[in-house]
Every structure is written in C-alpha cells, then in structure tokens.
Short mmCIF file of C-alpha atoms in Angstrom, two decimals:
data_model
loop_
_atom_site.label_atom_id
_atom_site.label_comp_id
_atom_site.label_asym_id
_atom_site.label_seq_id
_atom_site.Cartn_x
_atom_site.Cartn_y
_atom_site.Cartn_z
CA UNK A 1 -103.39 47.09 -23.01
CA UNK A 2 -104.06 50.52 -25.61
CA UNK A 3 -101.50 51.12 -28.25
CA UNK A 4 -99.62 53.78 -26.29
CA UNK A 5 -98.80 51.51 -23.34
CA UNK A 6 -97.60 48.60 -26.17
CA UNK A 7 -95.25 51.72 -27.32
CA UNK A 8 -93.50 51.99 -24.34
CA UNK A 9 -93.12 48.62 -23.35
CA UNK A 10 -89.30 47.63 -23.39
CA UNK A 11 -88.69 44.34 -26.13
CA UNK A 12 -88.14 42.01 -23.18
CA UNK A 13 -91.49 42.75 -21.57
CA UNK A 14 -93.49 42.92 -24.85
CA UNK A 15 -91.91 39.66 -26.39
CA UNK A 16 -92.49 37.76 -22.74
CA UNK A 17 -96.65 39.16 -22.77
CA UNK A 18 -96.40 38.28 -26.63
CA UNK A 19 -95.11 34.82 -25.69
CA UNK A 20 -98.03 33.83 -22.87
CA UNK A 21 -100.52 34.78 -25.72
CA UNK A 22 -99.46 32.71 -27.90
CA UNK A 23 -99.19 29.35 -24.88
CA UNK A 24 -102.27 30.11 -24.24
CA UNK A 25 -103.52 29.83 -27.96
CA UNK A 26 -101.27 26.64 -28.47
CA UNK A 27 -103.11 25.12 -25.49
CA UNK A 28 -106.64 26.13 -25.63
CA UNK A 29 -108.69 27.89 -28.04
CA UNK A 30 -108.44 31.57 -26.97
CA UNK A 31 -110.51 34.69 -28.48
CA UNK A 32 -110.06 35.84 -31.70
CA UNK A 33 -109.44 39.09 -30.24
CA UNK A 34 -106.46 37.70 -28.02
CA UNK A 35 -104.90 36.14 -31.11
CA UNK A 36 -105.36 39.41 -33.26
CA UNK A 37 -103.52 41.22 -30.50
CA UNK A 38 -100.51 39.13 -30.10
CA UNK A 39 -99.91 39.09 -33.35
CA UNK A 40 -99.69 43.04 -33.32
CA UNK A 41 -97.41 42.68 -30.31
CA UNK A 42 -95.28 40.01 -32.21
CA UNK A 43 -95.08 42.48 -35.28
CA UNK A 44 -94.46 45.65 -33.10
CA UNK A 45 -91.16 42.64 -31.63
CA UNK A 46 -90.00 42.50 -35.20
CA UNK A 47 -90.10 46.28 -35.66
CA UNK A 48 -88.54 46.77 -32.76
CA UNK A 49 -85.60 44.23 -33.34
CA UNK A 50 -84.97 45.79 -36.86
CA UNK A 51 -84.48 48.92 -35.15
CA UNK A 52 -81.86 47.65 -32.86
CA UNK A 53 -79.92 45.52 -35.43
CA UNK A 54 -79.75 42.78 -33.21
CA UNK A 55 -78.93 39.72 -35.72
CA UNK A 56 -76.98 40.24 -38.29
CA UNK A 57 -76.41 38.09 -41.46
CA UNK A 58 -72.84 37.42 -41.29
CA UNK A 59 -73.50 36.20 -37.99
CA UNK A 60 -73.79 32.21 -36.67
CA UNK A 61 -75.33 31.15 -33.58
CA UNK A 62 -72.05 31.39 -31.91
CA UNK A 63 -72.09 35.06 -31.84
CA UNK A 64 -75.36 35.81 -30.93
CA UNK A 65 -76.05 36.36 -27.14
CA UNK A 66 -77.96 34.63 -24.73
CA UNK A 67 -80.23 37.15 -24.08
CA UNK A 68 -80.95 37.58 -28.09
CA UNK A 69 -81.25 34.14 -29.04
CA UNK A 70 -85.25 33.69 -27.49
CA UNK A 71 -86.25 36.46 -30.30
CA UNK A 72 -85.20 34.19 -33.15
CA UNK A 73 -88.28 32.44 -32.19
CA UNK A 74 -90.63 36.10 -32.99
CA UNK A 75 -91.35 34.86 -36.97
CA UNK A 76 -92.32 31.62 -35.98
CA UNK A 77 -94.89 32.34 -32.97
CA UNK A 78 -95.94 34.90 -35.38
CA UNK A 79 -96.47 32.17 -38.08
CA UNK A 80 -98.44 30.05 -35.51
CA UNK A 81 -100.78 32.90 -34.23
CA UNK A 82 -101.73 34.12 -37.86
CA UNK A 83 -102.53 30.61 -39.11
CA UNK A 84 -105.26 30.35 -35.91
CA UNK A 85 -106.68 33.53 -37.11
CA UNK A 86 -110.47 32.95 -38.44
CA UNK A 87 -111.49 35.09 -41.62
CA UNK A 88 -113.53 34.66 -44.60
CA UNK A 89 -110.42 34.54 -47.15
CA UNK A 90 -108.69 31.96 -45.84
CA UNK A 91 -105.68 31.60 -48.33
CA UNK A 92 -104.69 34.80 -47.23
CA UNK A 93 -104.32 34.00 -43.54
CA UNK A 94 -102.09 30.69 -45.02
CA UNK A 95 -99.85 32.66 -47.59
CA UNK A 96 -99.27 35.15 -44.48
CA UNK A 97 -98.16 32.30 -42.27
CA UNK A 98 -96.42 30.32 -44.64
CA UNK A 99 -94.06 33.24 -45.45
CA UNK A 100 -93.20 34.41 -41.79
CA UNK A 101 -92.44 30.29 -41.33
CA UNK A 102 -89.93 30.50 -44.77
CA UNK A 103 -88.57 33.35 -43.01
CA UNK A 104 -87.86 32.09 -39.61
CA UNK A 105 -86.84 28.86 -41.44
CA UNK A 106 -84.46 30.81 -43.92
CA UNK A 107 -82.55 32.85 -40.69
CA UNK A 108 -82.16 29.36 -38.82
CA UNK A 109 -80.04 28.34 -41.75
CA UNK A 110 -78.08 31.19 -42.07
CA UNK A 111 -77.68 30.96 -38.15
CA UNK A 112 -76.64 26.96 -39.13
CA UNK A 113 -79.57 25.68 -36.93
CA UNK A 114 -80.94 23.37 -39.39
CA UNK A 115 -79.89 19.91 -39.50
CA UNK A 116 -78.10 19.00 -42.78
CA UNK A 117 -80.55 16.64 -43.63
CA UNK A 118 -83.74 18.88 -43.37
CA UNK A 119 -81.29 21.04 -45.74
CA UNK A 120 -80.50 18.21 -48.27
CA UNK A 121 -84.60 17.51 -48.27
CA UNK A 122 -85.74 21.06 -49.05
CA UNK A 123 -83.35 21.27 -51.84
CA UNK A 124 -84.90 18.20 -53.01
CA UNK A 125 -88.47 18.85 -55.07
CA UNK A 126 -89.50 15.14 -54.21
CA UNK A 127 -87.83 12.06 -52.95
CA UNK A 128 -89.02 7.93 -52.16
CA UNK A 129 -91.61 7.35 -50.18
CA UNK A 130 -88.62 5.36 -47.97
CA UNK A 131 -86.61 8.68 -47.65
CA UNK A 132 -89.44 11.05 -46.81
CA UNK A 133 -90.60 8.29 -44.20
CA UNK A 134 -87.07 8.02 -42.65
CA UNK A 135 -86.24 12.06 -42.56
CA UNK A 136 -90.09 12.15 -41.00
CA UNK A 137 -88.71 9.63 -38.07
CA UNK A 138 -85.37 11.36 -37.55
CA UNK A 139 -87.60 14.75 -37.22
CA UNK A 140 -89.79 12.78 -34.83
CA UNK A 141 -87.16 11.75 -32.52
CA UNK A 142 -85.49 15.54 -32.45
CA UNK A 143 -88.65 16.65 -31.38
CA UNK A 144 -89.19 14.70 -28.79
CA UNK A 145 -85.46 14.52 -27.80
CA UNK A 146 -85.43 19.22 -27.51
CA UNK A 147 -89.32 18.14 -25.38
CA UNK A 148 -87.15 15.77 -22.93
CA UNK A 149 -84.43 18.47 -23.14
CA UNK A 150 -86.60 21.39 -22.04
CA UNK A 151 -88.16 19.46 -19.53
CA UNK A 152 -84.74 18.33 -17.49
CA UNK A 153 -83.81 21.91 -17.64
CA UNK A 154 -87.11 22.71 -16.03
CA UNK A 155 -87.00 20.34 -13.46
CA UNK A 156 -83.44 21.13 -12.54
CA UNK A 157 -84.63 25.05 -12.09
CA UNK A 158 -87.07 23.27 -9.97
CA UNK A 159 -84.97 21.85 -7.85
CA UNK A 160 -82.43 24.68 -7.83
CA UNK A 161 -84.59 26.92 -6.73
CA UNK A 162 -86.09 24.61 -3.89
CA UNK A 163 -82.50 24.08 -2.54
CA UNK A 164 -81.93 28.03 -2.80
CA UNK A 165 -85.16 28.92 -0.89
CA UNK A 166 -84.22 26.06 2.22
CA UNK A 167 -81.06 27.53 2.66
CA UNK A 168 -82.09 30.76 2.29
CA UNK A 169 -84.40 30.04 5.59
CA UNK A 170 -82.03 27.76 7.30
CA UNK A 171 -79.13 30.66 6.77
CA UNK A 172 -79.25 34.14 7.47
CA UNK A 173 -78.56 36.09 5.04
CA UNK A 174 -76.10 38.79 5.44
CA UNK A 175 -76.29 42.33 4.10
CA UNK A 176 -75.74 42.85 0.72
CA UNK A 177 -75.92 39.58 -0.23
CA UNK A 178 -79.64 39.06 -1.06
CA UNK A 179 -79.15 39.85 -4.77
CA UNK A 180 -76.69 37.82 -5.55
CA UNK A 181 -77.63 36.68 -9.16
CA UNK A 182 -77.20 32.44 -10.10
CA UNK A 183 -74.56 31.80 -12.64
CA UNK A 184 -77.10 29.81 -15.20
CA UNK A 185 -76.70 31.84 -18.43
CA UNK A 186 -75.28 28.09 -19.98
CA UNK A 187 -78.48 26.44 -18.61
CA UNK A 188 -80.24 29.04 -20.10
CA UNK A 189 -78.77 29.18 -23.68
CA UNK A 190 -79.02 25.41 -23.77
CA UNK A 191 -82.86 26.03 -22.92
CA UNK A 192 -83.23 28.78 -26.03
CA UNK A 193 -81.00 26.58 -28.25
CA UNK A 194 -83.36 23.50 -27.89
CA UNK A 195 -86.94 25.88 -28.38
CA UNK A 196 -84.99 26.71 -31.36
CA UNK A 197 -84.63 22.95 -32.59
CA UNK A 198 -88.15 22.13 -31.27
CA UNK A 199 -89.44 24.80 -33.31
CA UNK A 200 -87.46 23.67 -36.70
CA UNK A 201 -89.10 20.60 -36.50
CA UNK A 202 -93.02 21.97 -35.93
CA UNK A 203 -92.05 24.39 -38.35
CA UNK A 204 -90.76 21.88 -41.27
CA UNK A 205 -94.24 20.06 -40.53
CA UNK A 206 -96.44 23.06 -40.53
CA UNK A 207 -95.05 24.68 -43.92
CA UNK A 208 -95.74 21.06 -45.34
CA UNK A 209 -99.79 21.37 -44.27
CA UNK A 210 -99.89 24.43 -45.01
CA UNK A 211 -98.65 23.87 -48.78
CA UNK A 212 -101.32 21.37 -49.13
CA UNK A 213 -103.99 23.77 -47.58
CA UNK A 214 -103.09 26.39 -50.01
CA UNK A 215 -102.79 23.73 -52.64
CA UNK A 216 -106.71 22.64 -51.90
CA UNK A 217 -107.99 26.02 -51.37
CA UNK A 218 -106.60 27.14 -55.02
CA UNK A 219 -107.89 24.28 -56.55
CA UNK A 220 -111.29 25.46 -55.10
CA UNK A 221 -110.84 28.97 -56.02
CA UNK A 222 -109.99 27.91 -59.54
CA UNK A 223 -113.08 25.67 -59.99
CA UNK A 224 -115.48 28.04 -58.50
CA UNK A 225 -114.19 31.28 -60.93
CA UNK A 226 -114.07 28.09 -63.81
CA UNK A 227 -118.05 27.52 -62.68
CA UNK A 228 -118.48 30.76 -62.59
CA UNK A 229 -119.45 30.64 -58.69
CA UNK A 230 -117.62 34.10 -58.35
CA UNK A 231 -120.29 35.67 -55.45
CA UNK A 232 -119.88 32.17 -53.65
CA UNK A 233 -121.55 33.36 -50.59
CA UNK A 234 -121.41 31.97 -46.67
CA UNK A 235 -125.27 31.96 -46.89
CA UNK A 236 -125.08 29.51 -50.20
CA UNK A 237 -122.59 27.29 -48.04
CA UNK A 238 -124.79 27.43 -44.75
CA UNK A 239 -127.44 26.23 -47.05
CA UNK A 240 -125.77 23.34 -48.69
CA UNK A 241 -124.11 22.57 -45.04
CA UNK A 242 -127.91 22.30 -43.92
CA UNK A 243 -129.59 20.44 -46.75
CA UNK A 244 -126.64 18.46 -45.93
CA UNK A 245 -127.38 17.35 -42.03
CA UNK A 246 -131.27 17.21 -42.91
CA UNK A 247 -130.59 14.43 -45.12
CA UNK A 248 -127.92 12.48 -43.11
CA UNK A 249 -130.41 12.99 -40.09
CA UNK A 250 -133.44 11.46 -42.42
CA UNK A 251 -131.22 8.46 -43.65
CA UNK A 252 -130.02 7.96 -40.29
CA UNK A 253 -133.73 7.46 -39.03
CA UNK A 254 -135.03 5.66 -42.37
CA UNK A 255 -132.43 3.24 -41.25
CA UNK A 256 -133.69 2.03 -37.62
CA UNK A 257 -136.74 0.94 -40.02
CA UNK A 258 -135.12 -0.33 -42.94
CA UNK A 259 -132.32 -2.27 -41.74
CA UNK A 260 -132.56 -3.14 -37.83
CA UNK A 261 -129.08 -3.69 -36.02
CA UNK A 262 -128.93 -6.09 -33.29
CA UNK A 263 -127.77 -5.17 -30.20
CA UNK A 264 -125.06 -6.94 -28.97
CA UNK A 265 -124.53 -6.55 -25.17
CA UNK A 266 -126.49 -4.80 -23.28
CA UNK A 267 -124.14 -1.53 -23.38
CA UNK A 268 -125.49 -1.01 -26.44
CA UNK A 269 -128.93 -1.58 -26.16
CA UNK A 270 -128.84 0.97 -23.61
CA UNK A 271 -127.19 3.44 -25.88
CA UNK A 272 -129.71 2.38 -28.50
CA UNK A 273 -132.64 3.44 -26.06
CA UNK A 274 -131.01 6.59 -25.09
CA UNK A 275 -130.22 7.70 -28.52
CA UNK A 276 -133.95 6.85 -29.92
CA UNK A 277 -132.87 4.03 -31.69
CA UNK A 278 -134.85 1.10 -29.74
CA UNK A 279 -137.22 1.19 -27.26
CA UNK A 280 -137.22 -0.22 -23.36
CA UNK A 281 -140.06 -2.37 -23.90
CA UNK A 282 -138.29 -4.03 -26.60
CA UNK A 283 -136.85 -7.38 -25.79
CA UNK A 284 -132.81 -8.13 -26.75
CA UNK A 285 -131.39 -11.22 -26.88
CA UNK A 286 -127.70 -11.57 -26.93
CA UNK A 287 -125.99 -14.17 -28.88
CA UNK A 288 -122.83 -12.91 -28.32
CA UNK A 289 -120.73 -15.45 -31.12
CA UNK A 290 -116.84 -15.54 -31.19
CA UNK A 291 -115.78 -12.46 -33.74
CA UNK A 292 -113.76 -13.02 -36.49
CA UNK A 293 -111.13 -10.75 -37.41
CA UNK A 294 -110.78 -11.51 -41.39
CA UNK A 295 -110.45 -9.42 -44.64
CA UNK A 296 -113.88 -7.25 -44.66
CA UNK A 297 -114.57 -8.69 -48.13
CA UNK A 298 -114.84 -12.37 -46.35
CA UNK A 299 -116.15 -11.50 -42.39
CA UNK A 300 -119.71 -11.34 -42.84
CA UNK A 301 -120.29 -13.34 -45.92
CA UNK A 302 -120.96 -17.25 -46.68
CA UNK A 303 -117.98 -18.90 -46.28
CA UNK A 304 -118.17 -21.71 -49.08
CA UNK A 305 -114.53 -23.09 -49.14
CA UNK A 306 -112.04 -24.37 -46.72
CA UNK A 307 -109.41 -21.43 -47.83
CA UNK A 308 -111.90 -18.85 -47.36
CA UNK A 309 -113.02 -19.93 -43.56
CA UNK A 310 -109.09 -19.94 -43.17
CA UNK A 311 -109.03 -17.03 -44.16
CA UNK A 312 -111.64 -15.15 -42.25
CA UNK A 313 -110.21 -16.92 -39.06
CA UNK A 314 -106.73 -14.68 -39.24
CA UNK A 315 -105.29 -12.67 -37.02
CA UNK A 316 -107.81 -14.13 -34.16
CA UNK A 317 -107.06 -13.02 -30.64
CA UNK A 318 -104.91 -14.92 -28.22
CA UNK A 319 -107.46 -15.04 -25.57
CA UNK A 320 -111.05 -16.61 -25.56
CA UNK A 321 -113.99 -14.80 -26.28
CA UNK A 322 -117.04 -14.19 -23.65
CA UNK A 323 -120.00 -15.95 -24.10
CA UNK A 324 -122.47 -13.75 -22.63
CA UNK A 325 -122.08 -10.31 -21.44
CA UNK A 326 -121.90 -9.17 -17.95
CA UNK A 327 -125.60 -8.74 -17.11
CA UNK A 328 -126.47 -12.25 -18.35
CA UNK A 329 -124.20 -13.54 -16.33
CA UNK A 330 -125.32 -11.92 -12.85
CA UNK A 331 -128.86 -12.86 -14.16
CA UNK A 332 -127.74 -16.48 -14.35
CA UNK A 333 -126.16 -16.15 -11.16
CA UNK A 334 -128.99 -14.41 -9.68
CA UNK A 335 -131.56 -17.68 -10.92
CA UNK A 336 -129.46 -20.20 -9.73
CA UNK A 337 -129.48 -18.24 -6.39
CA UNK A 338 -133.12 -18.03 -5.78
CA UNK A 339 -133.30 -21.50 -7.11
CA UNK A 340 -131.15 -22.50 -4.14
CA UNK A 341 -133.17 -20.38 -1.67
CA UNK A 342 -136.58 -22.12 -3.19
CA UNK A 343 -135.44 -25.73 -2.86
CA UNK A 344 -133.80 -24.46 0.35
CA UNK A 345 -136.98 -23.30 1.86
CA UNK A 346 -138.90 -26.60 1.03
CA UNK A 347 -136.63 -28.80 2.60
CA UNK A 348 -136.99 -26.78 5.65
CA UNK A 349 -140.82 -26.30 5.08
CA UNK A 350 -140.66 -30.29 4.65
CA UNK A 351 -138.61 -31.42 7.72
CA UNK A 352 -141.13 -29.26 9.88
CA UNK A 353 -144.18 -30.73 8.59
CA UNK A 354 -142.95 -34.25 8.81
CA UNK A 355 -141.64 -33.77 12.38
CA UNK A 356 -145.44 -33.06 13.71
CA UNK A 357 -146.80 -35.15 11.60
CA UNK A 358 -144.30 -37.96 12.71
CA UNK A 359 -144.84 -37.33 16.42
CA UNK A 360 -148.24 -39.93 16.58
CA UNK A 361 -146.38 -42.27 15.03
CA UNK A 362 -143.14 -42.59 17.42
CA UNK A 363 -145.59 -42.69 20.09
CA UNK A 364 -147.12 -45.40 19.24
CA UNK A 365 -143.89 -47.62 18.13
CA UNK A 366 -142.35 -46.69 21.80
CA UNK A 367 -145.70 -47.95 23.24
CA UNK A 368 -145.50 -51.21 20.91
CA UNK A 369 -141.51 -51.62 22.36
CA UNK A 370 -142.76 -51.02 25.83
CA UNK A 371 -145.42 -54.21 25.00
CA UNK A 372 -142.75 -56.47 24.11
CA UNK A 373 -139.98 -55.30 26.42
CA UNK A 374 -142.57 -56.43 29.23
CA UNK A 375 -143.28 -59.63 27.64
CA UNK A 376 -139.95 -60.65 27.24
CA UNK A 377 -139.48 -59.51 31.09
CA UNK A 378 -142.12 -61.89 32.04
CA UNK A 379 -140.98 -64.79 29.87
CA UNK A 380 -137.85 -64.63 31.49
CA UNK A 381 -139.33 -64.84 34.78
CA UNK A 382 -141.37 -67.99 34.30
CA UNK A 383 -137.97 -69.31 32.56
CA UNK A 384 -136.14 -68.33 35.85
CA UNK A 385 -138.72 -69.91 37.86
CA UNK A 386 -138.63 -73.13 35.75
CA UNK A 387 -135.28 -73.54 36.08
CA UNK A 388 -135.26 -73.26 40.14
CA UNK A 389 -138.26 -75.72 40.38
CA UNK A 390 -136.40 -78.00 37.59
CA UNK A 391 -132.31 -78.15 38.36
CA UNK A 392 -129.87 -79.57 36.37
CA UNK A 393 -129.82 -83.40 36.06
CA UNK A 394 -132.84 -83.42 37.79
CA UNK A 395 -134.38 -85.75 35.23
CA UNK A 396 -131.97 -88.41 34.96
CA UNK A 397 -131.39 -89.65 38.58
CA UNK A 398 -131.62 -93.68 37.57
CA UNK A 399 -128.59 -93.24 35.55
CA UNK A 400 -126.35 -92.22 38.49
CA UNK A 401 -124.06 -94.70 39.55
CA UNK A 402 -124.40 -94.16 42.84
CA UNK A 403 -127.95 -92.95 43.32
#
C-alpha cells in the first residue's frame, strides 16, 4: 500500500488494516517492515481523528458513539507496535511507547474508564507489598473477566449468524428485504467497552515494564558515559557476546571430564549420547534411589543427625517411587521369559529322550508279567485238578457215623 492510497483511505478502513497489523504482531513475530508501517497507519488514525474532533474533553463515555468508541484504542495499539520496533537506541523506542500508553491511559480517565482503584494506585508513589499484590489480583481477574466477555459476544455472533444464514435458505427472501441490517449496536458497544477495559489492564502492566526498562537502560547509559565507553559499539558487544559462548561452551566440555554425571534412566543416557556427552559403548547402570525433596543446603549432603534426615525427608511425595526405569524392567521381563522358554524346551527335549529310551524297558517288564501271569494260570490248573481228584471230606471217611 504507497502513501497516496493510505491518503485516501476513509478512517474506518485505515484503522480496521491498522488493527490486523497489529494481531498479527501480538501473535507472531511479523517483519520489521510490517510493524514500521502500521505504526504510520496508526499515526496517519490519530491525525485523522484530530481533524474530525471526534472526542472531546468535556465528554464521558456516555456521549461518545458506538461507532467512535473502537478509536480510543489508536494510542494504545500504537504504544504496543512502537515498543516491538527493533533499533539500536533502544530508550528511545521505550520513552516513545511509554508516552502514547500515558496518553491513552490519561483519556480513559477523563472518559471515567479506569477503575477507582487503578486511580487511587497511580496517585500513590509506592504502597505494601500486600496492596500492590492485591490491586495486581483484582487487575488479573478484570482481565480475564473483559477475555471471557469478548469471547461470549463472539460466540453469540457465531451463532447469530448461523441461525440467520439457515433461515435465510429455508425462507425465501422477498424483495427488498435482503439488506435488512441486525439491531446489535448494544452487543457491539458492550464488545468496544470491554477491549477498552482489557486494554487498561495490559496497559497498567506494560507502563510498569517499561519504567523498569527505561530505568535499566539509563543506569547503563550513565555507567558507560561515567566509564567513558561513549563509542560503545555493536561490534565491541558481538565480541564480548562471543568470548562469552566460547567459554561457556569450553566449561561445558571441561566438565564431562572433570566431574562425570550419572545417568539416571535411560532417557537420559540417550540424551547424553546424542548431545556428545557419553558414548554408546559406555555401560550405565541405574540405581534409581527414592529422591528426597529437602532444603538444597541438606539433599545431597551427609546427614549426621536425626533432625537433619527429618529434615531432608519433607515435603516427600504421596506416591512410591520406581525402582528401576522402564527398560530395566522389560529387560527383566524379557530374562525371565527366555528363562521360561529354556527350562521349557528341556523338559520337552527330556520327556522325548526318555520315552525312546524307556521303550526296551516296558518291553521287557510286559514280557516278565506275561511269565508270571502264565504261571499263576498253570498253578491254578494243577490246584483245580487237585481239588477234583481230592473232594471235600475225602480224607476223613472213618469218622462218619454212618460210613
């Protein structure tokens, strides 16, 4: 888009283009070039609504339109696409964007936007810890209350505008009657009305970073012109930034040498080998014992008293610690199976060989039972035949009374 086109671009269209630049810088990193450019088109927004003496100072949200209240947001998307712009003198880009955020901060009050506590707090230079932490949780919860707010609205549009489209096919539409406009101007000034809130409360955080940032970068404008580092160069930095990684990357190796780490499951043994630190041929043996949770001045050292191994064993989790990792237990599993299999294929291997070599040996038993079945057969016999030459009383005639 050239200059000339942004000229004739009404402030509706140029403050809706303006807008997608700057979504699309909140939720991805977008081109330097991008950024420079909406901030132009945000600037040429302000011009433009200057011209047309659309707010006025007297005024209170009450008066101002529906269609005017989305370009009270203009300073503060301005604020947040100047503060992602990437130059060398920084505390410029941060003075720039704190101001248009005092600004759009300053006209929400007058507008009586800002909740009387944010009010009470910027009045105040300082206050308790406990104050600053409860205004910080009251901001919390209206930010996330105008987020749930925006988001119904959204969803009901949603679902309007499903609803309009069926009945638009299930009912013919007459003539005249396509362009029939949806009475939602409420819907919509409640939408404007809580980007507005949602927007106080990023805002209130943002001017406090960026007073710190500008505190910082001061400081280290002050000591470098005290030092006399006035022609502080990028190259000077680039070199210090280097000298910098060489040593952390030297330490870092001097380390493997100097002071081993165990692994402790094989996860990280894995990442050790990957990242240079071990090698595959090394062997690892996990001794996975139960981790103690303690103060880091006790965890780790001898524990000599009673109080002290109390100590170290607080805050201890609620369930039971492994005792091996996952890959010594399938190799566990995996040796007790092809134990099984072994002992399972000798007791087969076993019951064969003993079956053929067995076989002799039954045959000669049943021969041995045959041999005494036939003997007793026979003994029987002569028995039988004993008794029919002998009958009963045979023996002991004299003693009959009447023989």
């Amino acid at each position: 888009m050239g200059g000339l086109a942004m000229e004739e671009l009404p402030l509706s269209a140029l403050f809706e283009q303006a807008r997608k630049i700057h979504l699309a810088a909140s939720e991805s990193g977008t081109d330097q070039d991008v950024v420079k450019k909406g901030c132009e088109m945000f600037q040429k927004c302000e011009d433009m609504i200057g011209k047309l003496g659309l707010f006025s100072s007297n005024e209170t949200k009450e008066d101002i339109s529906t269609n005017n209240l989305k370009y009270l947001l203009v300073p503060y998307y301005l604020a947040e696409l100047t503060e992602k712009i990437i130059q060398e003198d920084r505390i410029q880009i941060v003075k720039a964007s704190y101001a248009k955020l005092k600004e759009f901060f300053s006209f929400c009050e007058a507008m009586e936007l800002v909740p009387d506590e944010e009010l009470e707090a910027s009045s105040r230079s300082s206050g308790a810890p406990a104050d600053r932490r409860a205004l910080k949780i009251a901001r919390f919860k209206r930010q996330k209350a105008a987020e749930a707010k925006l988001l119904e609205i959204k969803e009901r549009k949603e679902r309007r505008g499903r609803s309009t489209k069926a009945a638009a096919l299930s009912t013919p539409v007459e003539s005249g009657e396509d362009d029939i406009p949806d009475d939602d101007s409420e819907e919509e000034r409640e939408a404007w009305l809580s980007s507005i809130n949602l927007a106080i409360c990023k805002a209130i955080d943002l001017l406090e970073m960026l007073k710190r940032e500008e505190e910082m970068l001061s400081a280290i404008k002050e000591r470098q012109l005290k030092d006399g580092e006035d022609g502080f160069s990028r190259d000077a930095l680039d070199d210090r930034t280097k000298k910098a990684e060489t040593w952390h990357r030297d330490a870092a190796a001097r380390i493997q040498y100097s002071k081993p780490a165990q692994p402790i499951t094989c996860a990280t043994f894995a990442q050790d080998v990957l990242e240079g630190r071990a090698s595959v041929s090394q062997g690892h043996d996990h001794k996975n014992q139960p981790l103690i949770f303690g103060p880091a001045s006790i965890v780790g050292g001898p524990l000599s008293t009673e109080r002290e191994r109390m100590i170290a064993q607080v805050f201890q989790p609620s369930h039971r610690m492994p005792t091996m990792c996952i890959e010594d237990a399938g190799l566990t599993e995996m040796n007790i199976m092809n134990d099984w299999q072994e002992q399972t294929k000798k007791a087969i291997e076993e019951a064969t060989t003993s079956w053929y070599n067995d076989k002799p040996l039954r045959r000669k038993e049943d021969e041995e039972d045959d041999d005494e079945d036939v003997e007793a057969v026979m003994k029987a016999r002569a028995f039988d035949d004993w008794k029919d030459d002998n009958p009963r009383g045979a023996g002991n005639k004299k003693l009959t009374p009447c023989g």
